[in-house]
XYZ file of C-alpha atoms in Angstrom:
644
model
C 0.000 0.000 0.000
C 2.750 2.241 1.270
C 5.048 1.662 -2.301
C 1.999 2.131 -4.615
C 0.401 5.385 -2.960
C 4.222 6.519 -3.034
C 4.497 5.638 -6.581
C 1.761 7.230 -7.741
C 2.681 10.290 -5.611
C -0.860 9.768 -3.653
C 0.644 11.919 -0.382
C -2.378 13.812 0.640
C -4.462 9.987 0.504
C -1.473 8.435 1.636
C -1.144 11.245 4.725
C -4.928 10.804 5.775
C -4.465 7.001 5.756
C -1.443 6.637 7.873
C -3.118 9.347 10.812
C -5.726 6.200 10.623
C -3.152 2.879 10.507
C -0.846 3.333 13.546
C 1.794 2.510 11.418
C 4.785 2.086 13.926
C 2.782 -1.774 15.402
C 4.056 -2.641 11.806
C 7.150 -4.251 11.240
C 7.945 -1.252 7.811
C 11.029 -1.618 6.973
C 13.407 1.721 5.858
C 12.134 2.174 2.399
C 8.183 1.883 3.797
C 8.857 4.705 6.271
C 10.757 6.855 4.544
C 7.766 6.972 2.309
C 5.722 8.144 4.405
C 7.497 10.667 5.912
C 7.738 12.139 2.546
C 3.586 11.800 2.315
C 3.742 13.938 5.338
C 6.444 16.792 3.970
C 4.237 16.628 0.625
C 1.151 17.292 2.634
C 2.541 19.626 4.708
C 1.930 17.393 8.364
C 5.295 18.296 9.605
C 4.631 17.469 13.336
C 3.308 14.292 11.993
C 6.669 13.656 10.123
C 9.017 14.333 12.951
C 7.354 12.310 15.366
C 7.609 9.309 12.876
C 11.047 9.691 12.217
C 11.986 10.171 16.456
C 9.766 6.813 16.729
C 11.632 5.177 13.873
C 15.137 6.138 14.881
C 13.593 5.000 18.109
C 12.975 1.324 17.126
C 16.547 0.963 15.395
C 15.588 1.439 12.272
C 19.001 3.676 10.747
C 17.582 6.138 8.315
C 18.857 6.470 4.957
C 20.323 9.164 2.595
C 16.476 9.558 0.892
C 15.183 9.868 4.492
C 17.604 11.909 5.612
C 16.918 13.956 2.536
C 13.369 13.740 3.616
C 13.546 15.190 6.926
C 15.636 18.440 5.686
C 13.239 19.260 3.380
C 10.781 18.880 6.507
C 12.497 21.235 8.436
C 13.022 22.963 5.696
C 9.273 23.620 4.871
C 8.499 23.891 8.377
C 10.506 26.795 8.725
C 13.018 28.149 12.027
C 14.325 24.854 12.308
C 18.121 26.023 11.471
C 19.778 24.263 14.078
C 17.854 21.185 13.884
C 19.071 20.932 9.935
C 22.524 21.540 10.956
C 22.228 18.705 13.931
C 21.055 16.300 11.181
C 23.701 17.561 8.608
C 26.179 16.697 11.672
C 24.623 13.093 12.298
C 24.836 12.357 8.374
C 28.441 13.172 8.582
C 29.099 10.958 11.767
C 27.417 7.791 9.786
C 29.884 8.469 7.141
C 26.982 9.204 4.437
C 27.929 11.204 2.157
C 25.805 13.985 0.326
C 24.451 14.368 -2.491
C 23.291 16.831 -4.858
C 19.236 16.893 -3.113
C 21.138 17.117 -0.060
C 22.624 19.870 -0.852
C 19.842 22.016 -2.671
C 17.118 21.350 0.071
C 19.398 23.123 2.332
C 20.160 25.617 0.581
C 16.454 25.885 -0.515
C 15.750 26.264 3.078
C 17.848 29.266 3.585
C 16.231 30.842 0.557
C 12.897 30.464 2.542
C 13.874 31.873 5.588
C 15.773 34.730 4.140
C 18.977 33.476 5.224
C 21.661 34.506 2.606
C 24.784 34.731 4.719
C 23.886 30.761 5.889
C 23.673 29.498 2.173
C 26.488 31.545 1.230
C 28.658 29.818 4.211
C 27.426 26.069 3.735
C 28.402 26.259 -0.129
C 31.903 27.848 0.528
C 32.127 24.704 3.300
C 31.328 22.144 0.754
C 33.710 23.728 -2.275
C 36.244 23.527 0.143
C 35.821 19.838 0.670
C 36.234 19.648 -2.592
C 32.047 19.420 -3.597
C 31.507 20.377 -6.848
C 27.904 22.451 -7.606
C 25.625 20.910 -10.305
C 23.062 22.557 -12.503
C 20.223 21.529 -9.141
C 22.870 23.110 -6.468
C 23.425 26.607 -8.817
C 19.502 26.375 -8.954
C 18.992 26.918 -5.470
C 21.144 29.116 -4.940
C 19.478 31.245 -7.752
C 16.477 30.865 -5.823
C 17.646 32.011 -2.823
C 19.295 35.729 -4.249
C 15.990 35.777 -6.953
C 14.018 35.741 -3.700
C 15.674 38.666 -2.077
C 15.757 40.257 -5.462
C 19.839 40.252 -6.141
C 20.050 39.725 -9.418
C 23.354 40.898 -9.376
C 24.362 37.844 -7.546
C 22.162 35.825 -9.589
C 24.259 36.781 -12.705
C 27.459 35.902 -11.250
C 26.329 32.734 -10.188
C 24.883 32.334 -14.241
C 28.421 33.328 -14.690
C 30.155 30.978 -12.336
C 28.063 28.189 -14.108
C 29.376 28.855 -17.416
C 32.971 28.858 -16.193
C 32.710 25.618 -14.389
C 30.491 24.024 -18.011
C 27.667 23.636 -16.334
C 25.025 23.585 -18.504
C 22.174 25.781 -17.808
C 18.561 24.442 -17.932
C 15.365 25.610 -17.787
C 14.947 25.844 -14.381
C 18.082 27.683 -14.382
C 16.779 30.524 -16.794
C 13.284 30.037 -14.926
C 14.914 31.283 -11.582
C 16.823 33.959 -13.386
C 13.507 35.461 -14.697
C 12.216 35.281 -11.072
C 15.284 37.054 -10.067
C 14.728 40.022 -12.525
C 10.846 40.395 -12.164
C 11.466 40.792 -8.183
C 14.190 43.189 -8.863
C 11.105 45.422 -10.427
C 13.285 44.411 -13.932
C 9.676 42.476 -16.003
C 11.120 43.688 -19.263
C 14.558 42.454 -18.653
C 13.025 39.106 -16.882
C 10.461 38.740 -20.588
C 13.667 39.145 -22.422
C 15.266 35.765 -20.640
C 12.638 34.295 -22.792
C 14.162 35.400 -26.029
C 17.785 34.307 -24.306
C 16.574 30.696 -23.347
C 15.315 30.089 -27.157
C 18.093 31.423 -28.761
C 20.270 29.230 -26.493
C 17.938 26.251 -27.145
C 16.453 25.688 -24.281
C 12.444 26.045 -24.482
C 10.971 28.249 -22.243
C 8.235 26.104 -20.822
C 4.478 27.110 -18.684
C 6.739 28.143 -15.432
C 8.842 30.246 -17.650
C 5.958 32.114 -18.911
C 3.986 31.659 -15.650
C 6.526 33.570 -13.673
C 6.405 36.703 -16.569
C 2.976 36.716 -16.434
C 2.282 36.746 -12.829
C 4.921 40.055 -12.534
C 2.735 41.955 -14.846
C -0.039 41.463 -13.453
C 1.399 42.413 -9.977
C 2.990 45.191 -11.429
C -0.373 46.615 -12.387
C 0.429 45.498 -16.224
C -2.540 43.701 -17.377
C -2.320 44.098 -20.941
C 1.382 42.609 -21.149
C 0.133 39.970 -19.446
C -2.274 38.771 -21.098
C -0.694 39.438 -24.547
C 2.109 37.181 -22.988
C -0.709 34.640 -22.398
C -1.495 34.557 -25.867
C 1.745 34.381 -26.965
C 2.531 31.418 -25.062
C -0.745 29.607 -26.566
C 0.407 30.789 -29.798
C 3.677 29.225 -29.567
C 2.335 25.655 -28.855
C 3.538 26.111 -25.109
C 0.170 24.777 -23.115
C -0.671 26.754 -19.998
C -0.966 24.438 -16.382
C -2.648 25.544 -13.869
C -0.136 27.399 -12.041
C -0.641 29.452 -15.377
C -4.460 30.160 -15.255
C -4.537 30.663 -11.667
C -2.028 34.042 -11.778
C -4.427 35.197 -14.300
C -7.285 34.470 -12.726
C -5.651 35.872 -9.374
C -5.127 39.053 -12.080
C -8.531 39.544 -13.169
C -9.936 38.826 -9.396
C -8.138 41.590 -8.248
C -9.487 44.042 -10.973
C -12.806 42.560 -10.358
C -13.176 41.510 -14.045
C -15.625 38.873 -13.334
C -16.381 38.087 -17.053
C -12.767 37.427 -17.615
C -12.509 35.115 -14.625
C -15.799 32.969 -16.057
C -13.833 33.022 -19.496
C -10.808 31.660 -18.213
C -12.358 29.241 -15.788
C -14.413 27.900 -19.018
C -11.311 27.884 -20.710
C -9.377 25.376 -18.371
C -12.319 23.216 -18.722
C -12.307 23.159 -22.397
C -8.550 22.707 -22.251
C -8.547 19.508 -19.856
C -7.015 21.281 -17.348
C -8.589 20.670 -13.811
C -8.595 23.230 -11.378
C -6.141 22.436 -8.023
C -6.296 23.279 -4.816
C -4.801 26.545 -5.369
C -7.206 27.642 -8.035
C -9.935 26.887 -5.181
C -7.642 29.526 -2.977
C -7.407 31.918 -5.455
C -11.157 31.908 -6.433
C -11.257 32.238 -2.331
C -9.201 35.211 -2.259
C -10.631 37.051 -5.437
C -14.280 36.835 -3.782
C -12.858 38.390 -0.604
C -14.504 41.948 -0.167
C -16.267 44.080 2.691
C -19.778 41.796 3.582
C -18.946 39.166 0.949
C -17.997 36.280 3.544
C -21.290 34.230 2.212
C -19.231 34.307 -1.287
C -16.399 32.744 0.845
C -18.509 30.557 2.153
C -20.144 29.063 -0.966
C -16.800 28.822 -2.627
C -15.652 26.515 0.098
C -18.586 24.180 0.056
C -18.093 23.650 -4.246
C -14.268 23.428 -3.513
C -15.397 20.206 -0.836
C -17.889 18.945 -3.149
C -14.985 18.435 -5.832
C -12.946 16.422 -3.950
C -10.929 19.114 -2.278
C -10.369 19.405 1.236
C -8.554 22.906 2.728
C -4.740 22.637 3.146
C -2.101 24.363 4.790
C -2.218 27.262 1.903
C -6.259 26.977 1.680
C -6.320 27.756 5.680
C -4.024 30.642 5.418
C -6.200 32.095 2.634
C -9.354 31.669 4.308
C -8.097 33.439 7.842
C -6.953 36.516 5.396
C -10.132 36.131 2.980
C -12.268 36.328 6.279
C -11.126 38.862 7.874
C -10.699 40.986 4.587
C -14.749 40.569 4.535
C -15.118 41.747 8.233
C -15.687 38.610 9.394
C -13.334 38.017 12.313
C -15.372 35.529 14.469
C -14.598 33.255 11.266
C -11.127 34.189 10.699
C -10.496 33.278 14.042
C -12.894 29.790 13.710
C -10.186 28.727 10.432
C -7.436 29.579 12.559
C -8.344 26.953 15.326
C -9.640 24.514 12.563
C -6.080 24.905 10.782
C -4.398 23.851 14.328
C -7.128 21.076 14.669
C -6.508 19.570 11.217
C -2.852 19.233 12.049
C -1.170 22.142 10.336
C 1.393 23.851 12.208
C 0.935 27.744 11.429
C 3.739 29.340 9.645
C 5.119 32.986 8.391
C 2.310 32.594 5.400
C -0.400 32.313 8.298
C 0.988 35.371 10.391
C 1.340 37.044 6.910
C -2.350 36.499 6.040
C -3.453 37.807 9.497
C -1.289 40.840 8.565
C -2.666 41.185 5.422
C -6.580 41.164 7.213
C -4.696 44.085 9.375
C -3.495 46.084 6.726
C -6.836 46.724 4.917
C -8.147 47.902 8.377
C -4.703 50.138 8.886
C -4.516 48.221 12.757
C -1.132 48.885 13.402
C -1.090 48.065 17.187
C -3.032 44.207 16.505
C -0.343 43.988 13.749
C 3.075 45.164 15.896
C 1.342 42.150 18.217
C 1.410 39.436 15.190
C 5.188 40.365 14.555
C 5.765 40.054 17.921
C 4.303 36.946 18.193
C 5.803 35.624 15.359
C 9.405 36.519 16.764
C 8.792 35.354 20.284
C 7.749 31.810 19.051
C 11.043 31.777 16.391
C 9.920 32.593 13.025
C 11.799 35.590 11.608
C 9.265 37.624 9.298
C 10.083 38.020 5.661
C 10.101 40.585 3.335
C 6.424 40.478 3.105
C 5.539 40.469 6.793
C 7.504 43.874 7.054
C 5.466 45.485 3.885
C 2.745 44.322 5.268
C 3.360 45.983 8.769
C 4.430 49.315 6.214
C 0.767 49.293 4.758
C -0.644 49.144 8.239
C 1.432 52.519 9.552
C 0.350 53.626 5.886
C -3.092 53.863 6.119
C -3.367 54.876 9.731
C -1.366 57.780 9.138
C 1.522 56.553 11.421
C 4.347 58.188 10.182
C 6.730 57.108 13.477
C 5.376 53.285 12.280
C 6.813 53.430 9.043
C 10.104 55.359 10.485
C 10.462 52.163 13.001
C 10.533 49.820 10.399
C 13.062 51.975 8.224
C 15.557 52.227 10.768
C 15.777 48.293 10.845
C 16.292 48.428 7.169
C 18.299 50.987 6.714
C 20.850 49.895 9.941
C 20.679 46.323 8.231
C 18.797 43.998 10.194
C 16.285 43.266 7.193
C 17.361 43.229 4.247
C 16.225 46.029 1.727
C 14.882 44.185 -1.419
C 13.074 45.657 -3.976
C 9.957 45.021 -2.787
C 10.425 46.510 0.932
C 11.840 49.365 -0.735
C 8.793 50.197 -2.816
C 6.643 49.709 -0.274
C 8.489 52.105 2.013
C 8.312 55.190 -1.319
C 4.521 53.853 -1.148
C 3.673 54.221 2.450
C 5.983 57.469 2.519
C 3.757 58.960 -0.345
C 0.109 57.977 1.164
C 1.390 59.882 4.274
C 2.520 62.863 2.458
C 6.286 62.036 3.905
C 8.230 63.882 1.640
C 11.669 63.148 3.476
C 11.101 59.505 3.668
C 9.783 58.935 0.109
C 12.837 60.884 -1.351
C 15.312 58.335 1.068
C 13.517 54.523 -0.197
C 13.948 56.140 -3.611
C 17.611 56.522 -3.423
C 17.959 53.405 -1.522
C 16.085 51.633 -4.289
C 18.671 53.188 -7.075
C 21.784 52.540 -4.761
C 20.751 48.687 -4.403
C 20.383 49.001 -8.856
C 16.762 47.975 -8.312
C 14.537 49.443 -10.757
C 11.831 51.410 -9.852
C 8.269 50.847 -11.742
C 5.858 53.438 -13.125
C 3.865 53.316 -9.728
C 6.889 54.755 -7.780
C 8.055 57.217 -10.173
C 4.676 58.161 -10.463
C 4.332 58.718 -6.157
C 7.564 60.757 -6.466
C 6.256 63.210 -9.462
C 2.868 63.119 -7.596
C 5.011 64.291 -4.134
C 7.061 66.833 -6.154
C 4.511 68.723 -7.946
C 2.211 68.416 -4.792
C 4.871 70.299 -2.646
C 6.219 72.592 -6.010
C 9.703 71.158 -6.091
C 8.919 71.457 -9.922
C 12.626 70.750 -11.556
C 12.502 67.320 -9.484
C 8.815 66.995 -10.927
C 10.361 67.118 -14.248
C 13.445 64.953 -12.994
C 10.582 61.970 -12.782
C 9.107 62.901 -16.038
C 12.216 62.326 -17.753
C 13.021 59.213 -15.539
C 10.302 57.685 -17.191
C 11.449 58.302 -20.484
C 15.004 57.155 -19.773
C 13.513 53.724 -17.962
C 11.614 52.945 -21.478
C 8.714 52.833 -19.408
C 5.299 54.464 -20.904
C 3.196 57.171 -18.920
C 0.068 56.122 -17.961
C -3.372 57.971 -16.766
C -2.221 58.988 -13.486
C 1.092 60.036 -14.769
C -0.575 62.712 -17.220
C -2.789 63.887 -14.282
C 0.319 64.595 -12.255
C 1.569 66.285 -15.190
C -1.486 68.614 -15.580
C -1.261 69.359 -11.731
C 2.165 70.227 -12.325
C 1.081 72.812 -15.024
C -1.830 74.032 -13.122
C 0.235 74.774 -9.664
C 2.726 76.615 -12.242
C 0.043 78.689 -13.261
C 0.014 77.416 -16.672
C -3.446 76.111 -17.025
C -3.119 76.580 -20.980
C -0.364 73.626 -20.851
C -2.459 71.519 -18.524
C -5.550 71.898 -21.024
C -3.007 71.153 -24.092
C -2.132 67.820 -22.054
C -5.792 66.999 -21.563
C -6.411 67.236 -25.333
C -3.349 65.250 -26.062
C -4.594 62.688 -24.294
C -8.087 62.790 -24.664
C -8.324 59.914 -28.086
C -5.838 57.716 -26.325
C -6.520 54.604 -24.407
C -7.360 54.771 -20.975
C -9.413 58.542 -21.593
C -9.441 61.398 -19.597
C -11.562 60.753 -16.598
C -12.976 62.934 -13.993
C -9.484 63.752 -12.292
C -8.002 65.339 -15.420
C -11.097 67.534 -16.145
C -11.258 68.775 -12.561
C -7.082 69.505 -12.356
C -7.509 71.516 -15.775
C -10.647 73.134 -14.370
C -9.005 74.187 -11.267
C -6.134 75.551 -13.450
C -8.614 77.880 -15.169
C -10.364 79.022 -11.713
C -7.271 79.984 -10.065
C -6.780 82.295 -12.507
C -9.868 83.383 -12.715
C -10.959 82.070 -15.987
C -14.296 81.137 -15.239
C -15.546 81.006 -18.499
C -13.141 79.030 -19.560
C -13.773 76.542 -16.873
C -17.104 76.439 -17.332
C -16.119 75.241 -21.081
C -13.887 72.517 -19.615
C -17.150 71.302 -17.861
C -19.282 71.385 -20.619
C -17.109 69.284 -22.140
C -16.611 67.168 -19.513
C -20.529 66.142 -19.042
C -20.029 65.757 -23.232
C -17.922 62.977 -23.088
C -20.488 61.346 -20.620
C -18.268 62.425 -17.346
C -20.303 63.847 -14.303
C -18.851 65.908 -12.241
C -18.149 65.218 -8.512
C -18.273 67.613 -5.175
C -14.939 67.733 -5.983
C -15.701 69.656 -9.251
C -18.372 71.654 -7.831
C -16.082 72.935 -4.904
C -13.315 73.844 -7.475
C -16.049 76.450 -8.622
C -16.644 77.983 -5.597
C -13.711 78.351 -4.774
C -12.806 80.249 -8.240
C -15.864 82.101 -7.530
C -15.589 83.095 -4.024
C -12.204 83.929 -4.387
C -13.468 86.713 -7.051
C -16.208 87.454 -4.474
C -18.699 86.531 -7.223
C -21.237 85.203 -4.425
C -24.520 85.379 -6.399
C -22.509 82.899 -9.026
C -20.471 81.097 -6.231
C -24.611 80.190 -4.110
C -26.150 79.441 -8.215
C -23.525 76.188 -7.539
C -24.928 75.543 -4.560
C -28.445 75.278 -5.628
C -27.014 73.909 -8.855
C -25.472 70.637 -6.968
C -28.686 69.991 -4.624
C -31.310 70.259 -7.473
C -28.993 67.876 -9.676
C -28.318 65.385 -6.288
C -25.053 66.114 -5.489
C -25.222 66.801 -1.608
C -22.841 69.760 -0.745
C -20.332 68.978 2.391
C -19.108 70.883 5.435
C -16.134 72.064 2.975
C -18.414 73.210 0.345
C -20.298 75.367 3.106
C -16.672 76.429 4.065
C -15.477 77.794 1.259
C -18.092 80.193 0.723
C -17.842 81.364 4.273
C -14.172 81.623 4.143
C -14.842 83.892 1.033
C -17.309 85.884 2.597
C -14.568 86.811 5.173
C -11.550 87.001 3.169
C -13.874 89.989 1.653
C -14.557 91.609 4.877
C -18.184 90.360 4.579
C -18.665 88.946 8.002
C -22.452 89.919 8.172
C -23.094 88.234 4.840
C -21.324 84.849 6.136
C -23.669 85.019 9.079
C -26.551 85.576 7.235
C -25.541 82.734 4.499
C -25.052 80.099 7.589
C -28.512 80.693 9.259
C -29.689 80.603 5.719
C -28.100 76.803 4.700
C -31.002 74.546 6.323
C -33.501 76.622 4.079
C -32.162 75.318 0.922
C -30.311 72.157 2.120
C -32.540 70.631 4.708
C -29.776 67.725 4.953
C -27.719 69.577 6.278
C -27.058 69.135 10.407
C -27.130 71.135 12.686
C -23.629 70.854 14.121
C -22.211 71.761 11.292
C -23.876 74.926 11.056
C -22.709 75.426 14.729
C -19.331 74.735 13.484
C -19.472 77.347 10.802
C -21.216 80.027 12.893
C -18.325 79.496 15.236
C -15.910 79.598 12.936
C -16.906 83.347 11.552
C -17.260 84.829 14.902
C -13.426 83.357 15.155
C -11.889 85.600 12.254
C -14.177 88.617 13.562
C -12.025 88.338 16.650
C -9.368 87.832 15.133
C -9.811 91.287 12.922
C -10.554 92.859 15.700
């Protein structure tokens, strides 16, 4: 039973079954256990697999190489387990076994996983100098481990050190040296490994393209992906699963929903049967505020097909959860996950992070890395950003300084992505100082910064009229053969506009206005504003009418920007038209609107008029409370004082 569920790589049935036999009564020899102890790594019952191999080791059964093997790659997985590798490494050594080339890359793959560069760098200097020689596997890892931190320039050198020593690339190889380039914020560079894999005839294969594909979606580049989806089909190179669920995980997260039922009909029609990951992805992508019956209903199909929730399905669930607002639930997988066997791991502290993040609950969040470091796991790159988005949206500027002082004095190590997420957070708290430090950081390390973060920086710049570093970005762009997008014109007309060159912002809007995405409502209102600071009303109103043409209505945001062009001409009668204009057409003025026409009123030295406008407001906006019309009252009889 043992050899033919092994053979047929059966671990998840062969995991279940063994909890049921109580295998050690049986007199297994070597081979029988070491099987399933590897049923247990593949299925992710760690505990289970340690307390086999103690009970085995315990009966005088001597483990093998292959179950030595095994239980790395346990510890491995498992994760903070350092020493106990390096025990078993010792006890290997002591039996006079000698290792071998999976030996070697599980170790080394379990350095990559905990972040621990300096270790792999030390154990493959040890074995060189015991005269090991790396194979193509061993060079593999260690590509993993730098493409996982993002140091590609390490990556190359080992490419490099292959080629010296003749040994011959594969696809894996190139595979891992895309990965390395996509994390280093390089996607063009890691799509062009493609071209350098054919040309040195070695087919790039589904992971090759999968990996590709998966950075361009993350990288907010849709389109590239999915023309590199077709591509691949083109070519005769089938997509697996891993494939169709990073573009399903794509369109999720830019709630295309016909796409997703496209693609899902697609793998049908292809033969290709969902996995337990699609499952998690579909779990993720239906994931929003009040949707946790979606959640719910996803999890029943996913058991109806045959699928019951692993390790990664667990994990999902306690983020998807709490992502909904459910946290009685979140909490419910949580103590299922522990139930069913599965030891929690950095993933499961990330996803509880991740749940944090959307709510910006910095304190709940400081307590899961906490936790995590009091019970030995070391967070990752991920766990840290994930902390950063926290701080971010809470406003917590000291947060986000915390965490940059442990980069920057080099206790974590500042990949690319950390460092993007620090010019991020930075920028969503309008931290000038900080945002201009992760962007030199991220140029010093030769990362490569995507449109998103040049885009924060010009955003920053022109907001705070540093505009010769404004046009610094603009040309950054250029020079990183990257291509403007939406947001990076809007910036552009801001920049105009706060130069007081509204006629340049309008020529930008018309550049743009028969290219692909079109204007929208945040490049009318910039070039409107443009026109009403200068007091080119007229001219604004034009803007608008051309606005509500193209089948754009305008926002309070647009409506404001009028009455503040208005009041600030003390054109009153125009400035309370708006007013009435916005409530007869259902756009409900705010305390700001209100605001800005009192703040007129006494700029102008017309402090009776603002009185008599605020006692005036519940007449025509019924709405409107009655605290804020305290508010206001109180805030005129403030500037009378101070006038007087």
């Amino acid at each position: 039973m043992v050899r033919i569920l092994g053979r047929e790589s059966q671990h998840s049935i062969a995991s279940k079954l063994f909890d049921l036999i109580p295998v050690e009564k049986y007199s297994l020899d070597v081979r029988a256990y070491t099987t399933i102890l590897h049923a247990y790594a593949r299925s992710g019952k760690y505990k289970r697999a340690i307390d086999l191999f103690d009970k085995m080791e315990g009966i005088g059964l001597d483990p093998t190489l292959v179950t030595y093997n095994v239980m790395l790659d346990v510890y491995g997985k498992m994760g903070r387990s350092w020493g106990r590798i390096l025990e078993l490494l010792d006890e290997m050594r002591s039996k006079g076994l000698e290792f071998d080339e999976f030996t070697c890359s599980t170790v080394i793959s379990a350095c990559g996983r905990e972040g621990m560069l300096d270790e792999a760098r030390k154990f493959l200097a040890e074995l060189k100098l015991n005269g090991y020689k790396p194979g193509t596997v061993m060079y593999n890892s260690m590509l993993q481990v730098f493409g996982k931190a993002g140091i590609y320039t390490e990556a190359l050198s080992i490419l490099k050190e292959m080629e010296d020593n003749n040994c011959p690339p594969d696809s894996i190889t190139y595979n891992e040296l895309a990965a390395t380039y996509v994390r280093a914020g390089f996607l063009d560079e890691g799509m062009a490994v493609i071209d350098t894999m054919t040309s040195k005839g070695v087919m790039p294969n589904a992971i090759t393209y999968t990996t590709v594909i998966d950075a361009y979606g993350k990288a907010g580049r849709e389109d590239d992906a999915l023309r590199l989806f077709s591509k691949m089909k083109d070519l005769g190179c089938a997509p697996n699963v891993y494939t169709y669920n990073s573009v399903l995980a794509m369109l999720g997260k830019k709630s295309r929903t016909e796409d997703v039922i496209k693609v899902l009909c697609e793998m049908k029609l292809n033969g290709c049967a969902p996995n337990r990951a699609t499952w998690n992805t579909m779990l993720a992508v239906c994931s929003e505020e009040g949707k946790h019956n979606y959640v719910n209903k996803v999890l029943r199909e996913m058991k109806n097909c045959g699928f019951e929730p692993d390790k990664d399905t667990f994990n999902t669930l306690i983020s998807s959860y709490a992502r909904c607002g459910s946290e009685v639930d979140s909490a419910k997988m949580y103590g299922e996950m522990v139930k069913s066997g599965f030891t929690p791991c950095v993933t499961t502290y990330n996803a509880l992070l991740n749940a944090l993040a959307h709510r910006g609950d910095w304190k709940a969040a400081e307590s899961v890395i906490q936790d995590m470091q009091t019970k030995g796991f070391k967070p990752n790159e991920t766990s840290y950003s994930l902390l950063l988005h926290c701080y971010s949206k809470a406003g917590n500027v000291r947060g986000i300084e915390k965490v940059e002082k442990e980069i920057y004095d080099g206790q974590v190590f500042p990949s690319w992505i950390l460092l993007r997420t620090l010019v991020l957070s930075n920028h969503k708290c309008r931290h000038l100082r900080g945002m201009e430090r992760a962007f030199d950081q991220l140029q010093k390390y030769g990362y490569k910064p995507d449109l998103v973060v040049i885009n924060s920086m010009l955003s920053m710049f022109s907001r705070n009229k540093m505009f010769s570093k404004a046009r610094e970005m603009l040309h950054f762009i250029h020079e990183c053969g990257l291509q403007p997008n939406l947001f990076t014109y809007n910036c552009l007309m801001d920049l105009y506009v706060r130069e007081d060159e509204c006629w340049k912002a309008e020529e930008v809007l018309k550049g743009i206005q028969n290219s692909v995405p079109e204007p929208d409502v945040v490049s009318y209102n910039t070039v409107i504003k443009g026109f009403c600071r200068k007091g080119l009303m007229q001219e604004a109103i034009r803007v608008l009418s051309e606005m509500t043409t193209k089948g754009i209505q305008p926002t309070i945001v647009t409506y404001n920007t009028f009455l503040s062009g208005y009041a600030g001409m003390e054109l009153f009668d125009e400035a309370n038209e708006v007013i009435r204009f916005m409530i007869e057409h259902n756009c409900r003025p705010s305390e700001l609107t209100y605001k800005i026409l009192v703040d007129g009123y006494c700029k102008a030295g017309k402090h009776e008029e603002a009185m008599d406008f605020v006692t005036k407001i519940k007449e025509i906006d019924i709405s409107f409370d009655d605290k804020s019309v305290k508010r206001l009252g109180s805030c005129i009889r403030e500037k009378v004082g101070s006038t007087l």
